[in-house]
Each structure stands twice: as C-alpha cells, then as structure tokens.
Short mmCIF file of N, CA, C and O in Angstrom, two decimals:
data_model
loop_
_atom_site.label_atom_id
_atom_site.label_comp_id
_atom_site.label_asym_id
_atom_site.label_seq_id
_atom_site.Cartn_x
_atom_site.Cartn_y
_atom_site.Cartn_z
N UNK A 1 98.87 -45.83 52.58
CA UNK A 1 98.42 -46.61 51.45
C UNK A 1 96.90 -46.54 51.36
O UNK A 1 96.26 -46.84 52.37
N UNK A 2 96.20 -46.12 50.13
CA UNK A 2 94.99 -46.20 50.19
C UNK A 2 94.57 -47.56 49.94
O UNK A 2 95.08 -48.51 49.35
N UNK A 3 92.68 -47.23 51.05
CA UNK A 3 92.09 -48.54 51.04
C UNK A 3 91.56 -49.06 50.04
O UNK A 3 90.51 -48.45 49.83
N UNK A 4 91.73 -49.96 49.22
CA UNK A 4 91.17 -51.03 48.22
C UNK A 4 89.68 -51.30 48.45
O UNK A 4 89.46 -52.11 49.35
N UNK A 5 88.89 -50.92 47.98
CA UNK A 5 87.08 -51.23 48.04
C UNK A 5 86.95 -52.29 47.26
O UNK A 5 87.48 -52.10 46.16
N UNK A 6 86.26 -53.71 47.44
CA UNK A 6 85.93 -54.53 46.65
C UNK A 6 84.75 -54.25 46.40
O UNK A 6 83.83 -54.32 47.21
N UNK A 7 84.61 -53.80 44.83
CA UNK A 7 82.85 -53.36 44.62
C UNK A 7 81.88 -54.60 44.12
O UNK A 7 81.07 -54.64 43.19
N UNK A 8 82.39 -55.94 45.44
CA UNK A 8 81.42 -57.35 45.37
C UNK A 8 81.10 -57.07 46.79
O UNK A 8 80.59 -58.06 47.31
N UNK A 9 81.22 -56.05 47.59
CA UNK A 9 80.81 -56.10 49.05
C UNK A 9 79.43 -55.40 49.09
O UNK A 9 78.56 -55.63 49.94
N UNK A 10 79.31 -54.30 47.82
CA UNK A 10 77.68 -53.85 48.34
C UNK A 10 76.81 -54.71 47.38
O UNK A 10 75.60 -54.57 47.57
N UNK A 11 77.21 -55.65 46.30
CA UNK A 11 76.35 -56.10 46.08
C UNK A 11 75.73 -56.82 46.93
O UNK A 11 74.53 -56.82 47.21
N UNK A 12 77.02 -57.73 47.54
CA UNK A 12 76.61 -58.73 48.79
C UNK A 12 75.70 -58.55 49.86
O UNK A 12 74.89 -59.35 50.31
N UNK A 13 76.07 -56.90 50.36
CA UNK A 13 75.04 -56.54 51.29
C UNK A 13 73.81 -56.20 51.16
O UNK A 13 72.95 -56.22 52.04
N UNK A 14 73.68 -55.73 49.64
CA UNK A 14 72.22 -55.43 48.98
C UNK A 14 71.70 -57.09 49.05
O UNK A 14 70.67 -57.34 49.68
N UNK A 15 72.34 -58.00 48.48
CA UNK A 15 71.34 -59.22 48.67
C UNK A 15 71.11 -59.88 50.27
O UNK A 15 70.41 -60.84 50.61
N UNK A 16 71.92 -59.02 51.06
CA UNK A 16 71.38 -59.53 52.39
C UNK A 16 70.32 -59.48 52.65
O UNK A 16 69.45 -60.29 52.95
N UNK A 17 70.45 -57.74 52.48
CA UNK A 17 68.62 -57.16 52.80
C UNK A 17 67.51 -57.26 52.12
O UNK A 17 66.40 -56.87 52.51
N UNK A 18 67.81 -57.85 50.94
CA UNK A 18 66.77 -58.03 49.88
C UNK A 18 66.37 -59.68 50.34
O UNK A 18 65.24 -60.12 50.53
N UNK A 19 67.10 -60.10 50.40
CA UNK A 19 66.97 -61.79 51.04
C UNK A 19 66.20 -61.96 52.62
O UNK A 19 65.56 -62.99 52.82
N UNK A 20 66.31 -60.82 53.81
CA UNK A 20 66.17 -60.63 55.15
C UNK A 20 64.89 -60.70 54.86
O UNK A 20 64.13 -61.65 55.04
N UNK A 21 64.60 -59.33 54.27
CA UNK A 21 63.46 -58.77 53.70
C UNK A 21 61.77 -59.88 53.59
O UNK A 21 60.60 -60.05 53.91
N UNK A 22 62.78 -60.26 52.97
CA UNK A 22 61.75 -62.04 51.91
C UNK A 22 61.93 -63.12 52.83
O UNK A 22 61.41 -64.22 52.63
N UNK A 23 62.54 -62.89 53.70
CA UNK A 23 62.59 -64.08 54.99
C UNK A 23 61.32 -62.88 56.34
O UNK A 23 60.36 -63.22 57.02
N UNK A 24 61.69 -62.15 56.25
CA UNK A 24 60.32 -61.13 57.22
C UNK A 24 59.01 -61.52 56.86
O UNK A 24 58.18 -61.89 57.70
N UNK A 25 58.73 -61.42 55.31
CA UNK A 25 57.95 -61.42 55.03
C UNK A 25 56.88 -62.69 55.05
O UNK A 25 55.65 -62.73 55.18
N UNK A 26 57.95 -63.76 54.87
CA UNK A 26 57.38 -65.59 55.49
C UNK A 26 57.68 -65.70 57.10
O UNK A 26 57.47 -66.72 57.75
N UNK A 27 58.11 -64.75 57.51
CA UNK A 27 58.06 -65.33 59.18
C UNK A 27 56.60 -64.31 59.86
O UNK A 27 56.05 -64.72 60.89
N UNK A 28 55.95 -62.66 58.99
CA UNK A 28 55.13 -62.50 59.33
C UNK A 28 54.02 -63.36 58.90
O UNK A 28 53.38 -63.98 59.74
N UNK A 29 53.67 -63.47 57.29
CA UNK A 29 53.05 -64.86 57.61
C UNK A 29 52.69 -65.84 58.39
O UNK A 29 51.53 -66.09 58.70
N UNK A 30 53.78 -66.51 58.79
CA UNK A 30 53.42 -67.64 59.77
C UNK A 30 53.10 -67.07 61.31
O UNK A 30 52.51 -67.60 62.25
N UNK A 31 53.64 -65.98 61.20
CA UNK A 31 53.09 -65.07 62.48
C UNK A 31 51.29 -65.07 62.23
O UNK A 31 50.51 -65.21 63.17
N UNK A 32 51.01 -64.96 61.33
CA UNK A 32 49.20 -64.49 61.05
C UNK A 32 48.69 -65.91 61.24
O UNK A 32 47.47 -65.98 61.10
N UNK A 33 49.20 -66.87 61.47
CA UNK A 33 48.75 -68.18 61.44
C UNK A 33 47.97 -68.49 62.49
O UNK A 33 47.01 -69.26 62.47
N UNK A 34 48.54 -67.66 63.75
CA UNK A 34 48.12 -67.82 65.10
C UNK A 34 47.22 -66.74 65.38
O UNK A 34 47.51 -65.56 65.63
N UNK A 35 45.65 -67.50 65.30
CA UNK A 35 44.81 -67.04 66.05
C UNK A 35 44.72 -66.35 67.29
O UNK A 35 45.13 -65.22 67.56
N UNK A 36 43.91 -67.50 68.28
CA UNK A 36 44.47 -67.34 69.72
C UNK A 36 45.27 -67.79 70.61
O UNK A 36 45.43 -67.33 71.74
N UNK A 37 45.80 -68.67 70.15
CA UNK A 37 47.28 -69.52 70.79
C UNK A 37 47.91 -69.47 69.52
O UNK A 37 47.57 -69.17 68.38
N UNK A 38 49.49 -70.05 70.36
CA UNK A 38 50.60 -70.46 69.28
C UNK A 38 50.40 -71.99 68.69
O UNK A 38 51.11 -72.84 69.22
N UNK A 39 49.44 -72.44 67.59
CA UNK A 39 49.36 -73.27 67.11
C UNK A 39 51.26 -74.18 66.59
O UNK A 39 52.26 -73.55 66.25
N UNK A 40 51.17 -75.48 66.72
CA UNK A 40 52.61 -75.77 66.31
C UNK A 40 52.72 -75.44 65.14
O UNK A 40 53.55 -74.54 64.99
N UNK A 41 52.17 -75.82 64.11
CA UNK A 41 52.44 -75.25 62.66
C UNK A 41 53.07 -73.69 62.59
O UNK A 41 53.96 -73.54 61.74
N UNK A 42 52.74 -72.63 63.31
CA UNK A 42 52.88 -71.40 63.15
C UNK A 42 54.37 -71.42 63.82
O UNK A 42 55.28 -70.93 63.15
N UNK A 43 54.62 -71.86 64.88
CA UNK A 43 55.51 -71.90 66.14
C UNK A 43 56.76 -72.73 64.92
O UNK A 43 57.95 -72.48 64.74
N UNK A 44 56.03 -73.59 64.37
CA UNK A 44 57.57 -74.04 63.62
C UNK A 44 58.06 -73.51 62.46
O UNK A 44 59.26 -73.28 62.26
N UNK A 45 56.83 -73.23 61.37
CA UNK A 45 57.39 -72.33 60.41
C UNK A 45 57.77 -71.05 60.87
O UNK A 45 58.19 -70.41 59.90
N UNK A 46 57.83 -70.32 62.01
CA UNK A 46 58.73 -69.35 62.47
C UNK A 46 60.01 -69.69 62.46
O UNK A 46 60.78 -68.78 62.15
N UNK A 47 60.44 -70.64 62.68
CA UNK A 47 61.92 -70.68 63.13
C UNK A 47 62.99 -70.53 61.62
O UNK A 47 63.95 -69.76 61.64
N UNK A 48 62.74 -71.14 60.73
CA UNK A 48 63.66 -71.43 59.52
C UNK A 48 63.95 -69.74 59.12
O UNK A 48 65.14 -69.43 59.03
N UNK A 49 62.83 -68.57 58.85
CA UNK A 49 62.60 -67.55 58.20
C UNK A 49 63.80 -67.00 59.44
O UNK A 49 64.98 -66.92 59.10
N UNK A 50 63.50 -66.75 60.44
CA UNK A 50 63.99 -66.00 62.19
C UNK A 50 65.33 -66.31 61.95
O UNK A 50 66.05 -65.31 61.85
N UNK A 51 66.08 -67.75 61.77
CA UNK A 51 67.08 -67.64 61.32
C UNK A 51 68.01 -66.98 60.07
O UNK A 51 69.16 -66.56 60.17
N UNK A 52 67.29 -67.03 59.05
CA UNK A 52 67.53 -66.34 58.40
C UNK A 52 67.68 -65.02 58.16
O UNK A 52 68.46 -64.52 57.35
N UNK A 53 66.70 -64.31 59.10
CA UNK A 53 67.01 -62.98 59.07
C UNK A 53 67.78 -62.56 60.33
O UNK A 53 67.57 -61.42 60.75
N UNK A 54 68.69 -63.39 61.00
CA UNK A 54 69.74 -62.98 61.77
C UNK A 54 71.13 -63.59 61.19
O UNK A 54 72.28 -63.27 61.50
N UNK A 55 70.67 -64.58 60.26
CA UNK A 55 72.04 -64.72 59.39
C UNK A 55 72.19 -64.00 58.32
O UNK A 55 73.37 -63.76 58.10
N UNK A 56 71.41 -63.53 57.51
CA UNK A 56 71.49 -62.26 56.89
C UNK A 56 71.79 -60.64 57.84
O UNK A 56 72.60 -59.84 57.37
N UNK A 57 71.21 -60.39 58.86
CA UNK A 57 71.58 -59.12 59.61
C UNK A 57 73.51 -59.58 59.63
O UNK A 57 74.39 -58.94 59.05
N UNK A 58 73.66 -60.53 60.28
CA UNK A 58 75.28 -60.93 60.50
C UNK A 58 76.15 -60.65 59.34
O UNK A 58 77.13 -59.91 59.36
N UNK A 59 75.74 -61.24 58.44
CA UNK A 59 76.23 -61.09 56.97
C UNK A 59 76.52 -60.04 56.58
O UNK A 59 77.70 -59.69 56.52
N UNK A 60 75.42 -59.19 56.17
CA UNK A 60 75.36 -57.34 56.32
C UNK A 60 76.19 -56.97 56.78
O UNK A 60 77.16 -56.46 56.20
N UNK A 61 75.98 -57.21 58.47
CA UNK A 61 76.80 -55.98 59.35
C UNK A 61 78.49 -56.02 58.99
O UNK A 61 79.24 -55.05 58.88
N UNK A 62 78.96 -58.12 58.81
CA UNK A 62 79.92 -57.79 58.39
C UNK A 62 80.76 -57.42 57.56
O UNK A 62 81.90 -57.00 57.78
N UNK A 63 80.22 -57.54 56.60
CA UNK A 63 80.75 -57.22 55.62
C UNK A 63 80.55 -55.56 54.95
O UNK A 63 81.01 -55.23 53.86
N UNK A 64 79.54 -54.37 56.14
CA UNK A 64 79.64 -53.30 56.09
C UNK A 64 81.07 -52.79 56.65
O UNK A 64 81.87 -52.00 56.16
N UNK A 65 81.11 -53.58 57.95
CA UNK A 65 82.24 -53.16 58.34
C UNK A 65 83.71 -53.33 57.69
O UNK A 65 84.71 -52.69 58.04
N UNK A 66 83.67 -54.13 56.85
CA UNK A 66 84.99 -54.76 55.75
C UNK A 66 84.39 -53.14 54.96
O UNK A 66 84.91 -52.07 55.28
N UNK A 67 83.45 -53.22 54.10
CA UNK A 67 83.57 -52.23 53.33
C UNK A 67 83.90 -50.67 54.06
O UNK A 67 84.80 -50.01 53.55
N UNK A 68 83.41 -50.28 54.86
CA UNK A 68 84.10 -49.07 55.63
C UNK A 68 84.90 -49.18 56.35
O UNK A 68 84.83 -48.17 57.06
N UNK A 69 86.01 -50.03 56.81
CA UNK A 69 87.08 -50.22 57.58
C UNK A 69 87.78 -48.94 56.93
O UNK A 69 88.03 -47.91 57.55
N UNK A 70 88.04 -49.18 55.63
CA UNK A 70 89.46 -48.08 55.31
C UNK A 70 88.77 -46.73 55.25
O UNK A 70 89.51 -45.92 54.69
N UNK A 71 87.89 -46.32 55.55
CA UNK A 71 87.46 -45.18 55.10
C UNK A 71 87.99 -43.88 56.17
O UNK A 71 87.81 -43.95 57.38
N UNK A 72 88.42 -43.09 55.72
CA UNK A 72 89.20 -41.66 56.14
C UNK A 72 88.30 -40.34 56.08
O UNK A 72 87.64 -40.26 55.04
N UNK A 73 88.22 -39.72 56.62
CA UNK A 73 87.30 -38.49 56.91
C UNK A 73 88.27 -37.22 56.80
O UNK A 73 89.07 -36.92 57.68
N UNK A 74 88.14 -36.70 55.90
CA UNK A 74 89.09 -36.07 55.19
C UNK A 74 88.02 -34.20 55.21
O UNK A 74 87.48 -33.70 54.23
N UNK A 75 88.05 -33.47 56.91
CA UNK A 75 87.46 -32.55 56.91
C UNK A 75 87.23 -31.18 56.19
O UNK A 75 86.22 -30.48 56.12
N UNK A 76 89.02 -30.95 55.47
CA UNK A 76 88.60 -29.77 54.71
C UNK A 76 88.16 -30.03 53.10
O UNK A 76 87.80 -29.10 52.39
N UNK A 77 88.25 -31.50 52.58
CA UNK A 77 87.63 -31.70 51.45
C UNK A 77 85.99 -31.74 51.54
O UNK A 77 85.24 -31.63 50.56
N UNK A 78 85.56 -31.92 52.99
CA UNK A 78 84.04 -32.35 53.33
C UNK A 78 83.48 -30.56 53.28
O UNK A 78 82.32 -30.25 53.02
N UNK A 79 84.69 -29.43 53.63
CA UNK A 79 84.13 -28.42 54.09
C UNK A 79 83.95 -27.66 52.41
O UNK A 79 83.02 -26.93 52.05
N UNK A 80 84.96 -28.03 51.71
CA UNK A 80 85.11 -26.94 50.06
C UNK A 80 84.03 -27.83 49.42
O UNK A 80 83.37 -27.20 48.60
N UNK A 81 83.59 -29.40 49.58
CA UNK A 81 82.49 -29.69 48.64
C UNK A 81 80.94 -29.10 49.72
O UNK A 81 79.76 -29.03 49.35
N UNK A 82 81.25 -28.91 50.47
CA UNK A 82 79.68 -27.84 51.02
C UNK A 82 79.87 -26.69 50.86
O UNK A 82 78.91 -25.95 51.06
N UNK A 83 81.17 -26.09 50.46
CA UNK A 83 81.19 -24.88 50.44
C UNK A 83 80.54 -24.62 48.36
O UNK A 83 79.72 -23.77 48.05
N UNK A 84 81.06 -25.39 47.56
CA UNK A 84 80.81 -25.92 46.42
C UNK A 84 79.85 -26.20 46.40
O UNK A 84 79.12 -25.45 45.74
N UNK A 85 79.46 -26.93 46.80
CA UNK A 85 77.45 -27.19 46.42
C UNK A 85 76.63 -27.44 47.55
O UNK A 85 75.78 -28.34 47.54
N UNK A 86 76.83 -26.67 48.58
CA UNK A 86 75.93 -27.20 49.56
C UNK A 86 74.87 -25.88 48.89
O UNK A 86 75.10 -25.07 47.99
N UNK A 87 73.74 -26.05 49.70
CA UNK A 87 72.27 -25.37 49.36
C UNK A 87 72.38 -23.90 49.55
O UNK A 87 71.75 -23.13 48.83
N UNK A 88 73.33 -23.38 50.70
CA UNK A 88 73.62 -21.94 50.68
C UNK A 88 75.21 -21.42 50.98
O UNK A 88 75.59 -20.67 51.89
N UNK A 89 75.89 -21.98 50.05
CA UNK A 89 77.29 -21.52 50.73
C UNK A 89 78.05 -22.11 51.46
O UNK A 89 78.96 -21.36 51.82
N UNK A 90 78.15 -23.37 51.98
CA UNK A 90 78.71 -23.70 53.17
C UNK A 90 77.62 -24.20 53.80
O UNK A 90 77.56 -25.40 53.55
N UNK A 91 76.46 -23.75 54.72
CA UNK A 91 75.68 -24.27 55.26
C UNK A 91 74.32 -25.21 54.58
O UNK A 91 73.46 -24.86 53.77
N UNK A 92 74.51 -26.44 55.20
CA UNK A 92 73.63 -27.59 54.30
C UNK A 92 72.60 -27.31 54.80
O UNK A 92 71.76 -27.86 54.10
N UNK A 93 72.01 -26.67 55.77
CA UNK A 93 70.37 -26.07 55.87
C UNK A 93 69.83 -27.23 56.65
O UNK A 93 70.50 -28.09 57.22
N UNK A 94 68.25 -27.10 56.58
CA UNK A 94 67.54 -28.58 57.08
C UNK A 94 67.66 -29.49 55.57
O UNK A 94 67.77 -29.20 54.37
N UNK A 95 67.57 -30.78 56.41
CA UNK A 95 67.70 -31.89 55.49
C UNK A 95 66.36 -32.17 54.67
O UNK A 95 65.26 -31.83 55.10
N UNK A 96 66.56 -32.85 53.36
CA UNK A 96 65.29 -32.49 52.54
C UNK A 96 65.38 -33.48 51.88
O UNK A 96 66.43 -33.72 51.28
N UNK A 97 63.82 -34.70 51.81
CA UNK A 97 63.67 -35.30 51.07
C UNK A 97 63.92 -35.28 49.57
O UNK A 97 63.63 -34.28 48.92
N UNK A 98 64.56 -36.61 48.89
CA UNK A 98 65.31 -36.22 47.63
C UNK A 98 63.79 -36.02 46.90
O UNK A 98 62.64 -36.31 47.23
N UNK A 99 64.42 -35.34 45.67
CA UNK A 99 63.39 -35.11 44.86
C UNK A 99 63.61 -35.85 43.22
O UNK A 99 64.45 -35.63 42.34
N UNK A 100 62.47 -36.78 43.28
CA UNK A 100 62.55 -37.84 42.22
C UNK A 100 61.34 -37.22 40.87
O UNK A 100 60.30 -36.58 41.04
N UNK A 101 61.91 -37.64 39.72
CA UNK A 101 62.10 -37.19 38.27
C UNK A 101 60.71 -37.77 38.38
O UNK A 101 60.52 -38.95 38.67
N UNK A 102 59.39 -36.57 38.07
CA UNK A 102 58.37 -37.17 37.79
C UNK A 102 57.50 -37.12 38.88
O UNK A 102 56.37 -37.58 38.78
N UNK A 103 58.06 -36.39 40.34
CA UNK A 103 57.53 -36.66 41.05
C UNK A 103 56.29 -35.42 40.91
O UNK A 103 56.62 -34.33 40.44
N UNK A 104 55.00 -35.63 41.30
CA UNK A 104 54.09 -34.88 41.96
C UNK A 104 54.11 -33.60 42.76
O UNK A 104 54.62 -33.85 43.85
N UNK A 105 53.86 -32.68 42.70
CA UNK A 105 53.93 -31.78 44.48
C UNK A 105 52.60 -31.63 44.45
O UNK A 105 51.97 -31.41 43.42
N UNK A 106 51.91 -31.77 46.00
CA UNK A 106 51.00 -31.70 46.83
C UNK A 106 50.43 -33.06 46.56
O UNK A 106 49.44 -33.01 47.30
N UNK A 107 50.40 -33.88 46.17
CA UNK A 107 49.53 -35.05 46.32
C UNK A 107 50.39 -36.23 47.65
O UNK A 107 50.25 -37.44 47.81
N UNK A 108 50.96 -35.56 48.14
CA UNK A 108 51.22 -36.20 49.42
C UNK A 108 52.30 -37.41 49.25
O UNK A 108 52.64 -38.08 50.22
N UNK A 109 52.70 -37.59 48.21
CA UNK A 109 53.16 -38.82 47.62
C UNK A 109 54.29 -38.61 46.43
O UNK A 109 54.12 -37.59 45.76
N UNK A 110 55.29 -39.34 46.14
CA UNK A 110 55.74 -39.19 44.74
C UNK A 110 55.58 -40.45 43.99
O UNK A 110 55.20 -41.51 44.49
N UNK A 111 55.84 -40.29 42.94
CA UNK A 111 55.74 -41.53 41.38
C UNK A 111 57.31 -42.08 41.22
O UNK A 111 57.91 -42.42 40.21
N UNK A 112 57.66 -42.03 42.34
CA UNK A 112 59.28 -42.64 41.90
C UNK A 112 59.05 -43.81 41.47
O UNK A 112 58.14 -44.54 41.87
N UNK A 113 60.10 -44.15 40.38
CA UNK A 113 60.22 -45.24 40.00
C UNK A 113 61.01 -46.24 40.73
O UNK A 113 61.11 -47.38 40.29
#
C-alpha cells in the first residue's frame, strides 16, 4: 500500500526552522549582553529563546521522520532518471552549486532572489 504524505508536515517543519531561527537570533542577543561576566539579565533572557530552539529542533526532527517514514528507494527508477538527465549519461559528475535566474558569474556572489 502506498505511503500517504500529508502536505501540512513540511509546512510545519518549515515553520520550525523559521521560528528556531528567530529564537537564535534573541538568545545571541542576550548572549552580547555579557561583557565580562554572566550578568543575570543576560543569564535569564537566555533561557526562554534555548528552549525554544530545542522545542522547535524536537518538533522538526519529528515530524521529518513522520514525513519520510513511508518513503521507498526504488534503485532502477533512481538509475533511468540519471541515466535521463543526469549531466553525462548516467554519471552525476561533481556536485554543483544550483544556478539561480539572474545570477552573476565572477563576482563571487549571486542575486538570487
């Protein structure tokens, strides 16, 4: 029986990390608070953000694993779509940064949107 994907699981996990993210970003903050000791102010606004970004990591992980539980590895369909469009025939080569619409070459950088 094929596996059923609920497509509310990557939204969920996209707002984990987008949420973790924005909890990092107020726990480095209160990290910059502290001079040369751990002032209490700094020491306590650490804790609320710290939690958060291990109840968000939890969140994530589980619900990655719900979303790839059913997933099947299905080798000779993996081998005819590289044989189909891989970069030379079958062999996928070295791996290569994607290349975004607009981007630059040589300025070290791209304009992705």
């Amino acid at each position: 029986m094929p596996h059923k994907r609920n497509p509310v699981l990557s939204v969920l996990i996209r707002r984990s990390g987008v949420s973790a993210g924005a909890a990092l970003g107020t726990l480095a903050q209160a990290g910059a608070l502290a001079v040369e000791e751990r002032p209490d102010l700094a020491w306590h606004l650490e804790w609320e953000p710290l939690r958060s970004v291990a109840r968000h990591g939890v969140i994530a992980a589980s619900l990655t694993r719900e979303l790839a539980g059913g997933l099947e590895v299905h080798p000779e369909a993996m081998r005819r779509n590289l044989a189909d469009h891989g970069p030379s025939g079958g062999d996928p080569g070295p791996a290569r940064p994607p290349r975004w619409p607009g981007a630059r070459r040589g300025t070290g950088g791209s304009s992705a949107p």
